[in-house]
Tab-separated table of C-alpha atoms and ligand atoms in Angstrom:
chain	number	residue	atom	x	y	z
A	1	MET	CA	-37.904	-91.899	22.872
A	2	SER	CA	-37.983	-89.640	19.842
A	3	GLN	CA	-35.232	-87.287	18.743
A	4	ASP	CA	-36.475	-84.870	21.396
A	5	LYS	CA	-33.752	-84.693	24.024
A	6	THR	CA	-36.053	-83.387	26.746
A	7	LEU	CA	-36.134	-85.855	29.621
A	8	LEU	CA	-38.057	-83.865	32.206
A	9	ASP	CA	-40.520	-81.075	31.540
A	10	VAL	CA	-41.959	-79.401	34.630
A	11	ARG	CA	-44.909	-77.090	33.956
A	12	GLY	CA	-46.770	-74.891	36.384
A	13	LEU	CA	-45.830	-76.980	39.402
A	14	ARG	CA	-47.476	-75.795	42.603
A	15	THR	CA	-47.002	-77.346	46.011
A	16	ALA	CA	-48.737	-75.903	49.049
A	17	PHE	CA	-48.487	-76.594	52.765
A	18	HIS	CA	-51.855	-76.358	54.438
A	19	THR	CA	-51.364	-74.358	57.641
A	20	GLU	CA	-53.699	-72.616	60.063
A	21	ALA	CA	-52.803	-69.320	58.411
A	22	GLY	CA	-53.794	-70.671	54.978
A	23	ALA	CA	-52.164	-72.565	52.139
A	24	TRP	CA	-48.469	-71.619	51.971
A	25	PRO	CA	-47.341	-71.828	48.336
A	26	ALA	CA	-43.854	-73.264	48.914
A	27	VAL	CA	-43.604	-73.947	45.172
A	28	ASP	CA	-45.594	-71.385	43.273
A	29	GLY	CA	-45.748	-72.155	39.567
A	30	VAL	CA	-42.407	-73.645	38.622
A	31	ASP	CA	-41.454	-74.403	35.010
A	32	PHE	CA	-38.182	-75.897	33.860
A	33	THR	CA	-36.811	-78.601	31.626
A	34	VAL	CA	-33.936	-81.017	31.902
A	35	ARG	CA	-32.450	-82.654	28.838
A	36	ARG	CA	-31.005	-86.137	28.765
A	37	GLY	CA	-27.544	-86.141	30.278
A	38	GLU	CA	-27.775	-82.513	31.334
A	39	ILE	CA	-26.677	-81.169	34.729
A	40	VAL	CA	-28.977	-78.460	36.052
A	41	GLY	CA	-28.175	-76.509	39.223
A	42	LEU	CA	-31.227	-75.408	41.232
A	43	VAL	CA	-30.013	-72.551	43.399
A	44	GLY	CA	-31.560	-70.151	45.869
A	45	GLU	CA	-31.411	-69.133	49.495
A	46	SER	CA	-32.874	-71.083	52.385
A	47	GLY	CA	-36.652	-71.484	52.211
A	48	SER	CA	-36.919	-70.633	48.517
A	49	GLY	CA	-38.543	-74.003	47.773
A	50	LYS	CA	-35.694	-76.024	46.291
A	51	SER	CA	-36.191	-79.171	48.363
A	52	VAL	CA	-39.964	-79.015	48.074
A	53	THR	CA	-39.525	-78.804	44.285
A	54	GLY	CA	-37.201	-81.840	44.309
A	55	PHE	CA	-39.560	-83.898	46.457
A	56	SER	CA	-42.611	-82.829	44.433
A	57	LEU	CA	-41.096	-84.144	41.224
A	58	ILE	CA	-41.168	-87.725	42.438
A	59	GLY	CA	-44.251	-87.776	44.626
A	60	LEU	CA	-42.493	-87.514	47.985
A	61	ILE	CA	-44.596	-84.711	49.464
A	62	ASP	CA	-46.489	-85.744	52.575
A	63	PRO	CA	-49.407	-83.960	54.289
A	64	PRO	CA	-49.807	-81.158	55.247
A	65	GLY	CA	-48.024	-80.622	51.943
A	66	GLU	CA	-49.733	-81.291	48.614
A	67	VAL	CA	-48.917	-80.878	44.949
A	68	VAL	CA	-51.931	-78.790	43.947
A	69	ALA	CA	-51.223	-78.098	40.271
A	70	GLY	CA	-48.895	-78.697	37.406
A	71	GLU	CA	-47.323	-81.424	35.344
A	72	VAL	CA	-44.065	-83.273	35.753
A	73	ILE	CA	-43.528	-84.930	32.396
A	74	PHE	CA	-40.777	-87.537	32.615
A	75	ASP	CA	-40.000	-89.209	29.300
A	76	GLY	CA	-43.489	-88.402	28.064
A	77	VAL	CA	-45.414	-89.473	31.189
A	78	ASP	CA	-46.927	-87.054	33.708
A	79	LEU	CA	-45.676	-88.275	37.095
A	80	CYS	CA	-48.421	-86.288	38.852
A	81	THR	CA	-50.964	-88.731	37.439
A	82	GLN	CA	-49.066	-91.861	38.466
A	83	THR	CA	-50.125	-94.073	41.348
A	84	GLU	CA	-47.873	-94.480	44.375
A	85	GLU	CA	-46.986	-97.950	43.153
A	86	GLN	CA	-46.005	-96.687	39.702
A	87	LEU	CA	-43.863	-93.993	41.334
A	88	ARG	CA	-42.197	-96.540	43.602
A	89	LYS	CA	-41.183	-98.491	40.518
A	90	LEU	CA	-39.532	-95.401	39.047
A	91	ARG	CA	-37.778	-94.278	42.220
A	92	GLY	CA	-34.426	-95.970	42.699
A	93	ASP	CA	-34.586	-97.224	39.149
A	94	ARG	CA	-35.118	-94.638	36.405
A	95	ILE	CA	-35.058	-91.731	38.851
A	96	ALA	CA	-32.853	-91.643	41.955
A	97	MET	CA	-32.605	-89.158	44.785
A	98	ILE	CA	-29.594	-88.269	46.913
A	99	PHE	CA	-30.278	-86.400	50.149
A	100	GLN	CA	-28.161	-84.054	52.222
A	101	ASP	CA	-28.104	-86.637	55.001
A	102	PRO	CA	-26.960	-90.013	53.630
A	103	LEU	CA	-28.752	-91.703	56.519
A	104	MET	CA	-32.010	-90.830	54.762
A	105	THR	CA	-30.925	-93.426	52.212
A	106	LEU	CA	-28.902	-95.773	54.379
A	107	ASN	CA	-30.461	-98.017	56.995
A	108	PRO	CA	-28.127	-97.938	60.033
A	109	VAL	CA	-28.857	-101.525	61.064
A	110	LEU	CA	-28.191	-103.176	57.709
A	111	LYS	CA	-24.821	-103.854	56.145
A	112	VAL	CA	-24.137	-101.711	53.107
A	113	GLY	CA	-23.994	-104.768	50.845
A	114	GLU	CA	-27.425	-105.969	51.977
A	115	GLN	CA	-28.944	-102.581	51.256
A	116	MET	CA	-27.324	-102.326	47.883
A	117	ARG	CA	-28.425	-105.798	46.826
A	118	GLU	CA	-31.930	-104.982	48.003
A	119	ALA	CA	-31.942	-101.857	45.823
A	120	ILE	CA	-31.165	-104.084	42.837
A	121	PHE	CA	-33.521	-106.971	43.698
A	122	THR	CA	-36.460	-104.608	44.287
A	123	HIS	CA	-36.326	-103.498	40.672
A	124	TYR	CA	-34.611	-106.489	39.046
A	125	PRO	CA	-35.703	-109.591	40.987
A	126	LYS	CA	-34.196	-112.004	38.479
A	127	THR	CA	-30.652	-110.791	39.196
A	128	THR	CA	-28.482	-113.465	40.811
A	129	ARG	CA	-26.646	-112.788	44.040
A	130	LYS	CA	-23.330	-113.012	42.189
A	131	GLN	CA	-24.426	-110.505	39.540
A	132	ALA	CA	-25.764	-108.193	42.232
A	133	ASP	CA	-22.514	-108.328	44.204
A	134	ALA	CA	-20.519	-107.538	41.090
A	135	ARG	CA	-22.732	-104.517	40.433
A	136	CYS	CA	-22.438	-103.310	44.015
A	137	VAL	CA	-18.653	-103.522	43.922
A	138	GLU	CA	-18.564	-101.745	40.579
A	139	ALA	CA	-20.797	-98.951	41.893
A	140	LEU	CA	-18.685	-98.473	45.026
A	141	GLU	CA	-15.529	-98.379	42.935
A	142	MET	CA	-17.100	-95.804	40.613
A	143	VAL	CA	-17.534	-93.391	43.511
A	144	GLY	CA	-13.989	-93.971	44.741
A	145	ILE	CA	-14.451	-96.312	47.692
A	146	PRO	CA	-11.303	-98.373	48.234
A	147	SER	CA	-11.494	-102.138	48.922
A	148	ALA	CA	-15.086	-102.106	47.724
A	149	ALA	CA	-15.646	-105.872	47.967
A	150	THR	CA	-14.819	-106.015	51.686
A	151	ARG	CA	-16.715	-102.785	52.390
A	152	LEU	CA	-19.980	-104.521	51.465
A	153	ASP	CA	-19.819	-106.206	54.868
A	154	ASN	CA	-19.616	-102.922	56.767
A	155	TYR	CA	-22.439	-101.026	58.436
A	156	PRO	CA	-23.023	-97.361	57.519
A	157	HIS	CA	-21.498	-96.140	60.817
A	158	GLU	CA	-18.207	-97.770	59.841
A	159	PHE	CA	-17.795	-95.206	57.041
A	160	SER	CA	-16.728	-91.572	57.444
A	161	GLY	CA	-19.291	-88.863	56.544
A	162	GLY	CA	-17.760	-88.351	53.103
A	163	MET	CA	-17.572	-92.092	52.429
A	164	ARG	CA	-21.167	-92.538	53.590
A	165	GLN	CA	-22.322	-89.950	51.101
A	166	ARG	CA	-20.338	-91.759	48.401
A	167	VAL	CA	-22.178	-94.972	49.330
A	168	ALA	CA	-25.513	-93.134	48.994
A	169	ILE	CA	-24.400	-91.894	45.582
A	170	ALA	CA	-23.338	-95.421	44.601
A	171	ILE	CA	-26.813	-96.677	45.560
A	172	ALA	CA	-28.379	-93.914	43.466
A	173	MET	CA	-26.254	-94.974	40.484
A	174	LEU	CA	-26.828	-98.737	40.942
A	175	ASN	CA	-29.673	-99.159	38.495
A	176	GLN	CA	-28.268	-96.599	36.056
A	177	PRO	CA	-30.995	-93.989	36.450
A	178	GLU	CA	-31.823	-91.530	33.707
A	179	LEU	CA	-32.301	-88.749	36.248
A	180	ILE	CA	-30.759	-88.074	39.658
A	181	ILE	CA	-32.158	-85.426	41.978
A	182	ALA	CA	-29.473	-84.475	44.503
A	183	ASP	CA	-30.483	-82.236	47.417
A	184	GLU	CA	-27.351	-80.541	48.802
A	185	PRO	CA	-25.521	-83.850	49.170
A	186	THR	CA	-22.115	-82.274	49.774
A	187	THR	CA	-23.044	-79.261	51.899
A	188	ALA	CA	-22.055	-80.960	55.161
A	189	LEU	CA	-18.710	-82.186	53.825
A	190	ASP	CA	-15.397	-80.402	53.849
A	191	VAL	CA	-14.356	-78.535	50.747
A	192	THR	CA	-11.766	-81.007	49.474
A	193	ILE	CA	-14.125	-83.975	49.733
A	194	GLN	CA	-16.929	-81.921	48.228
A	195	GLY	CA	-14.696	-81.071	45.261
A	196	GLN	CA	-13.822	-84.732	44.720
A	197	ILE	CA	-17.460	-85.799	44.845
A	198	LEU	CA	-18.535	-83.056	42.437
A	199	TYR	CA	-15.846	-84.118	40.011
A	200	GLN	CA	-16.871	-87.761	40.260
A	201	MET	CA	-20.585	-87.026	39.887
A	202	GLN	CA	-19.933	-84.997	36.781
A	203	LYS	CA	-17.783	-87.751	35.305
A	204	LEU	CA	-20.360	-90.440	36.092
A	205	CYS	CA	-23.243	-88.449	34.655
A	206	ARG	CA	-21.293	-87.750	31.481
A	207	ALA	CA	-20.248	-91.403	31.146
A	208	HIS	CA	-23.783	-92.760	31.556
A	209	ASP	CA	-25.730	-89.901	29.956
A	210	THR	CA	-27.477	-89.394	33.296
A	211	ALA	CA	-29.304	-86.133	33.866
A	212	LEU	CA	-28.745	-84.472	37.227
A	213	ILE	CA	-30.640	-81.826	39.169
A	214	TRP	CA	-28.249	-80.526	41.813
A	215	ILE	CA	-29.920	-78.480	44.539
A	216	THR	CA	-27.598	-76.067	46.320
A	217	HIS	CA	-27.117	-72.705	48.040
A	218	ASP	CA	-23.771	-72.438	46.444
A	219	LEU	CA	-23.199	-70.702	43.111
A	220	GLY	CA	-19.560	-71.856	43.270
A	221	VAL	CA	-20.784	-75.451	43.063
A	222	VAL	CA	-23.124	-74.565	40.204
A	223	ALA	CA	-20.267	-72.908	38.313
A	224	GLU	CA	-18.120	-75.982	38.716
A	225	LEU	CA	-20.678	-78.677	38.042
A	226	ALA	CA	-23.682	-77.595	36.014
A	227	ASP	CA	-24.537	-76.932	32.364
A	228	ARG	CA	-27.582	-74.848	33.180
A	229	VAL	CA	-28.876	-73.096	36.251
A	230	ALA	CA	-32.340	-72.282	37.562
A	231	VAL	CA	-32.437	-69.570	40.217
A	232	MET	CA	-35.288	-69.902	42.669
A	233	TYR	CA	-36.823	-67.195	44.818
A	234	ALA	CA	-39.926	-67.500	46.996
A	235	GLY	CA	-41.253	-70.584	45.262
A	236	ARG	CA	-40.638	-69.395	41.710
A	237	ILE	CA	-37.853	-69.795	39.227
A	238	VAL	CA	-36.839	-66.216	38.535
A	239	GLU	CA	-34.060	-66.885	36.042
A	240	THR	CA	-32.737	-69.816	34.008
A	241	GLY	CA	-30.066	-70.161	31.391
A	242	THR	CA	-26.687	-71.654	30.704
A	243	VAL	CA	-24.291	-71.346	33.609
A	244	ASP	CA	-21.968	-69.172	31.516
A	245	GLU	CA	-24.728	-66.746	30.537
A	246	VAL	CA	-26.441	-66.445	33.877
A	247	LEU	CA	-23.340	-66.189	36.032
A	248	SER	CA	-21.517	-63.734	33.815
A	249	ALA	CA	-24.472	-61.528	32.883
A	250	PRO	CA	-27.527	-62.108	35.079
A	251	ARG	CA	-30.809	-60.493	34.032
A	252	HIS	CA	-32.611	-60.793	37.344
A	253	PRO	CA	-31.578	-58.498	40.232
A	254	TYR	CA	-31.893	-61.446	42.638
A	255	THR	CA	-29.328	-63.438	40.656
A	256	ARG	CA	-27.109	-60.361	40.707
A	257	GLY	CA	-27.563	-60.188	44.472
A	258	LEU	CA	-26.619	-63.841	44.859
A	259	LEU	CA	-23.503	-63.298	42.768
A	260	ASP	CA	-22.523	-60.172	44.657
A	261	SER	CA	-22.947	-61.964	47.970
A	262	MET	CA	-20.606	-64.758	46.940
A	263	PRO	CA	-17.219	-64.768	48.607
A	264	SER	CA	-14.664	-63.281	46.210
A	265	THR	CA	-12.921	-66.630	45.962
A	266	ALA	CA	-15.808	-68.589	44.524
A	267	GLU	CA	-14.859	-71.933	45.951
A	268	PRO	CA	-17.376	-74.656	46.554
A	269	GLY	CA	-18.368	-75.002	50.165
A	270	GLN	CA	-18.587	-71.290	50.910
A	271	ARG	CA	-22.083	-70.314	51.934
A	272	LEU	CA	-23.763	-67.239	50.556
A	273	HIS	CA	-23.784	-64.088	52.581
A	274	GLN	CA	-27.234	-62.741	53.276
A	275	ILE	CA	-28.836	-60.369	50.780
A	276	ASP	CA	-30.414	-57.410	52.560
A	277	GLY	CA	-34.071	-57.715	53.476
A	278	MET	CA	-36.339	-60.586	54.414
A	279	ALA	CA	-37.824	-63.366	52.346
A	280	PRO	CA	-41.525	-62.644	51.774
A	281	THR	CA	-44.425	-63.603	53.982
A	282	LEU	CA	-47.642	-65.103	52.669
A	283	ALA	CA	-49.464	-61.764	52.643
A	284	GLY	CA	-46.562	-60.077	50.851
A	285	ARG	CA	-46.584	-62.699	48.131
A	286	GLU	CA	-50.145	-62.266	47.063
A	287	ILE	CA	-49.474	-59.266	44.878
A	288	GLY	CA	-46.643	-58.213	42.651
A	289	CYS	CA	-43.123	-59.532	42.383
A	290	ALA	CA	-42.029	-61.365	45.537
A	291	PHE	CA	-38.532	-59.880	45.298
A	292	ARG	CA	-39.780	-56.279	45.069
A	293	PRO	CA	-39.276	-55.346	48.756
A	294	ARG	CA	-35.589	-56.256	48.466
A	295	CYS	CA	-35.041	-55.079	44.909
A	296	PRO	CA	-32.873	-52.031	44.210
A	297	ASN	CA	-34.503	-51.481	40.797
A	298	ALA	CA	-38.202	-51.911	41.543
A	299	ILE	CA	-40.745	-49.746	39.698
A	300	ALA	CA	-44.429	-49.169	40.444
A	301	ARG	CA	-45.614	-52.041	38.244
A	302	CYS	CA	-43.562	-54.546	40.283
A	303	ALA	CA	-45.973	-54.005	43.183
A	304	GLU	CA	-49.019	-54.748	41.045
A	305	VAL	CA	-48.656	-57.936	39.002
A	306	PRO	CA	-45.920	-60.591	39.199
A	307	PRO	CA	-43.805	-60.487	36.033
A	308	GLU	CA	-44.395	-63.203	33.442
A	309	ASN	CA	-41.540	-65.252	32.132
A	310	THR	CA	-39.548	-63.542	29.373
A	311	VAL	CA	-37.744	-66.011	27.107
A	312	GLU	CA	-34.573	-65.074	25.223
A	313	GLY	CA	-33.163	-68.179	23.561
A	314	GLU	CA	-31.779	-70.463	26.270
A	315	ARG	CA	-32.405	-67.838	28.911
A	316	SER	CA	-35.601	-66.879	30.694
A	317	TYR	CA	-36.314	-64.503	33.552
A	318	ARG	CA	-39.184	-62.911	35.454
A	319	CYS	CA	-38.490	-59.206	35.780
A	320	TYR	CA	-39.903	-55.931	34.414
A	321	VAL	CA	-36.550	-54.175	34.708
A	322	PRO	CA	-33.978	-56.802	33.720
A	323	LEU	CA	-30.322	-55.956	33.994
A	324	VAL	CA	-28.725	-55.296	30.653
A	325	GLN	CA	-25.173	-56.536	30.627
A	326	GLU	CA	-22.922	-57.785	27.933
A	327	LEU	CA	-21.477	-61.247	28.280
A	328	VAL	CA	-17.896	-60.979	29.428
B	1	ATP	N1	-43.382	-79.861	56.253
B	1	ATP	C1	-43.568	-78.561	56.029
B	1	ATP	N2	-44.601	-77.891	56.591
B	1	ATP	C2	-44.806	-76.587	56.384
B	1	ATP	N3	-44.037	-75.828	55.567
B	1	ATP	C3	-42.990	-76.431	54.974
B	1	ATP	C4	-42.694	-77.818	55.168
B	1	ATP	N4	-41.592	-78.121	54.433
B	1	ATP	C5	-41.228	-76.977	53.821
B	1	ATP	N5	-42.062	-75.959	54.144
B	1	ATP	C6	-41.970	-74.578	53.671
B	1	ATP	O1	-41.729	-74.582	52.295
B	1	ATP	C7	-40.838	-73.546	51.947
B	1	ATP	C8	-39.749	-74.071	51.088
B	1	ATP	O2	-38.983	-75.010	51.821
B	1	ATP	P1	-37.791	-75.822	51.193
B	1	ATP	O3	-37.415	-76.849	52.210
B	1	ATP	O4	-38.131	-76.300	49.842
B	1	ATP	O5	-36.653	-74.716	51.075
B	1	ATP	P2	-35.195	-74.871	50.519
B	1	ATP	O6	-35.050	-73.928	49.392
B	1	ATP	O7	-34.903	-76.312	50.259
B	1	ATP	O8	-34.339	-74.342	51.747
B	1	ATP	P3	-32.967	-74.880	52.361
B	1	ATP	O9	-31.919	-74.269	51.507
B	1	ATP	O10	-32.966	-74.339	53.741
B	1	ATP	O11	-32.966	-76.375	52.324
B	1	ATP	C9	-40.334	-72.932	53.238
B	1	ATP	O12	-40.958	-71.713	53.403
B	1	ATP	C10	-40.758	-73.900	54.297
B	1	ATP	O13	-41.096	-73.233	55.463
B	2	MG	MG1	-33.647	-77.691	51.115
């Protein structure tokens, strides 16, 4: 890799679901970058396209869904042009995914140790059993699982929900990935455990220079964990920037709405209150800015053409009438 610190460069990504009513653009022209070792929060309300974005990055979209356009450049290679076999080699090795439900990663009928060893042998077949066991124990210890060596002989159901998610995170970290995509992995956990896992993830990513895309509803989590944030609305990223900039002085009215709907004590685990109005339908998305029907500041032009991305240094946003606020 050159001096360029960009690890992932997503350009014009479009993913559609083919339905009877037409092609639903779940991801509708998404651009963002992730640098090596950087933690990026991908935030937005339910249905905004966060999970579909995460799955699209690593070729996990199944019919009726399809990535119909765009590039996902990972360390110089466009993943959209890779074969399924090439992608399988990357997944679980250089790129790992953590899901909201750890049972999407964990096989209920296999002992945790067997699954972890398998995750190593798949990508590094020359590893000895002894080396693999040592790595498994190390990974479980890293995520704070006590008595790691004996825990290898347990089945997933013998762990609590929080511990199971830690095991899934340990599996993701096993082969020291360069990028982890985490889709709301702590949403189902109680606030204290969520806080511990966030803290540990951040520490691990910093220690190993691992980049992390953390998908969440929760701006409190983003504030605690991330370096940068991308705010998603109706399949588009409507604002990006450093967490400090975006959360203290948002440009996009949707980001403002998300902030205003946060509980006053911005603790992780609190869900967003609803912003007034409905998310757009297919017909409503064909023209203009998708947020216009819910936007307090909309002008005539917003109904005509969707705003292009305006770039201001680290920050970018899609809005004709951006909020002007000083950083506090
Ligand atoms: N298998 C599918 N078939 C049809 N449409 C789908 C499918 N999966 C997702 N979609 C649509 O894609 C859009 C984006 O969904 P996505 O799951 O990415 O949202 P999200 O932002 O992750 O929401 P949540 O916060 O609820 O997880 C939604 O409108 C959803 O209805
Ligand atoms: Mg989702």
